[in-house]
Amino acid sequence: EEDGYDLWLRYRPLAGAERAAVLRQARELVAPALPSPTVQAALAELRRGVQGMTGLAPADGKRARAGAIVLGTPASLPPALRPTGLDRLGNEGYVIRRIAGATVIAAHTDTGLLYGAFAWLRAVGTGVAPHRVDERSAPRLQQRLLDHWDNLDRSVERGYAGESIWDWWGLPGVRDPRYIDYARANASLGINGTVLNNVNAKPEILTAPWIAKAAALADVLRPYGIKVYLSARFSTPLELNETATADPLAPEVAAWWRRKADEIYRAIPDFGGFLVKANSEGQPGPQDYRRSHADGANMLAAAVAPHGGIVMWRAFVYAAENPVDRAKQAYDEFQPLDGRFAPNVLVQVKNGPIDFQPREPFHPLFGAMPRTPLMLEFQVTKEYLGYATHMAYLGSMFEETLQSDTGHAPGLTVARVIEGAQAGHPTGMAGVANIGSSRTWSGSHFDQANWYAYGRLAWNPQGSSRAIAREWVAQTFTRAPRALDDIVVMMMDSRDAVVNYMTPLGLHHIMGTGHHHGPAPWVAELARPEWNPVYYHKADRGGIGFDRTASGSNALAQYAPAIARRYADPATTPDTLLLWFHHLPWDRPMPSGRTLWAELVARYDLGVMQARGLRTRWAALAPFVDARRHAEVAQRLDVQVEEAQWWRDACIAYFQSVSGLALPPGSRPPA
Ligand code: GCW
């Protein structure tokens, strides 16, 4: 019975000509002598894959010949088998070529070979004939990370997939085999780093017993090309009573962190570095001592630099109460620090200026800090998009951000910024993981696609979310063409549906307080102004929306002039972001001919219809999907339809109570 544990690495039996074709091209595996643990992992995966698809395991071959899969580096491959395309491939890239009837997987490192092995399996798994697999690929970003918001008690902040996969109680001695499957899944995408603990970090994580646990995980993950990183609480030495202050410019503090880094690197020689959330949502930071983010980041960077480590310093800040516009705070604090960060610091910026909303404009820091490496942080877990219940394929959302033109230079999209077009190396992307110990890993079958899409886009930020969805469906559900197309259509519609029934036309942050599930646009009494939904929609008798133009908070001025000009006028602002940037009267005519009010209602209605459409399409797919997974998805879609209606009804009723307007005729979607 299919339970989803195998993710996209299912390798289910092929039949007939397809099976025969794989058998012909994968009769034996040839690897360099004395294969490293990484090459052994590649061989094991190829064996598992071929065995799964054909029922027969390939033999261990000695010589490259027709029908063999040959893994090798330029040093190990005989000249006749050295494929073209190896130059400028970097450390992690791979080439797959057919040479003299053999399939040669070549790379400069063993990790590249592992990625190549997974690429071959992916190609075959998506229906490419094995004798046609021909590929050259290298990652466009250096750091491709998952950020786990996993706490030391195994709870997961904003996690909807069960408790943390890290069994801290059992570690370091007990090494759950699941860690290996986690590593395989990540390596199959090219994810090469994992931050083990929540950015809301505890000091304990940097004490000896926890370093030993992290070291055990690092040992398990290392053969798969995955480095371990830790979130560090800025005040750790002070809170452990080992210094009298956490002031980053105090010599005893810098010395403490240097010693701590040395201690960590003794246990984890390839430790990746620190991730830090400072002076945000109550976390301690350098500003507590009137020092800047750069002062704090650079002090930590100096501690890990001798070991080759990096510091990822988050730009998600809203420390002081912000009565005017929280969206402006990160830019205000960070942009003036451009060029002041040490070379091994990356500033990690969320995709949008508020907080992982169903839709946000891209963050204005992208393109505005040309002398600072910026990392992009996506949220893979669906804090604001229906948890692990609603179907919302995030690939299209990620692509929307990545392909946003920052307007700072011709062709300078967000993707180009994080690829280092302005600031040079280092480069990276982080995804807040949606992984837990649920049998499906992600709490639902379709949420696995978000892990997959994140990983593929971290490898290639120019990738197409639709192509990625096709790949995922082919490996995870079916290659039957009609069914595959239908599932991809569902995925590509799903996030749009969520935007429509939750926050259409640029609305944002109107969800329930604290848990962030369900609508609560009426909430107005929370202690801090920027926690209240009314702060964001500003609906009143006259109209709705947040004026971020010059007549309002002027957050628009943080964007490049070309973008700022376009978005300054509601007529040239995309309707998807209209109420993000403008406060407009309810009776404003929209391009559709409707008033703004009628348009808003129409979008909510549309969202409900789209959710119902997902359910209907899925029901028709029953013949193509195994019973258990079909039923588990169907149940969630039922909930999604109900909750879409809840969002629509609650938001419309509330906005009506404010506007005093009647429901436009015929608006209620048919039951
Ligand atoms: O999205 C918000 C979440 C917090 C989270 C914070 C952050 C880890 O509601 O739970 O804390 O962002 O990104 O730091």
mmCIF file of C-alpha atoms and ligand atoms in Angstrom, residues 149 157-158 198-200 277 281 314 316 350 355-356 383-384 516, ligand 1:
data_model
loop_
_atom_site.group_PDB
_atom_site.id
_atom_site.type_symbol
_atom_site.label_atom_id
_atom_site.label_comp_id
_atom_site.label_asym_id
_atom_site.label_seq_id
_atom_site.Cartn_x
_atom_site.Cartn_y
_atom_site.Cartn_z
ATOM 1 C CA TRP A 149 12.363 25.463 12.805
ATOM 2 C CA GLU A 157 7.485 26.010 15.044
ATOM 3 C CA ARG A 158 4.943 26.373 12.232
ATOM 4 C CA ASN A 198 14.764 26.821 15.065
ATOM 5 C CA VAL A 199 15.884 30.402 14.403
ATOM 6 C CA ASN A 200 14.203 31.171 17.713
ATOM 7 C CA LYS A 277 17.666 35.858 13.982
ATOM 8 C CA GLU A 281 10.256 39.404 17.545
ATOM 9 C CA ARG A 314 18.358 37.259 8.760
ATOM 10 C CA PHE A 316 13.434 39.588 8.969
ATOM 11 C CA LYS A 350 12.423 36.666 3.037
ATOM 12 C CA ASP A 355 5.919 37.576 6.215
ATOM 13 C CA PHE A 356 5.389 34.654 3.836
ATOM 14 C CA GLU A 383 2.046 28.808 7.810
ATOM 15 C CA TYR A 384 -0.237 31.160 5.919
ATOM 16 C CA HIS A 516 -2.436 31.995 11.641
HETATM 17 O O1 GCW B 1 6.419 33.861 10.090
HETATM 18 C C1 GCW B 1 6.789 34.286 11.355
HETATM 19 C C2 GCW B 1 6.335 33.192 12.230
HETATM 20 C C3 GCW B 1 7.203 32.922 13.411
HETATM 21 C C4 GCW B 1 8.641 32.824 12.925
HETATM 22 C C5 GCW B 1 9.017 34.156 12.303
HETATM 23 C C6 GCW B 1 10.409 34.153 11.734
HETATM 24 C C7 GCW B 1 10.455 31.477 13.644
HETATM 25 O O2 GCW B 1 5.008 33.437 12.623
HETATM 26 O O3 GCW B 1 6.771 31.724 13.971
HETATM 27 O O4 GCW B 1 9.527 32.470 13.946
HETATM 28 O O5 GCW B 1 8.155 34.446 11.237
HETATM 29 O O6 GCW B 1 10.534 33.946 10.542
HETATM 30 O O7 GCW B 1 11.359 34.381 12.452
#
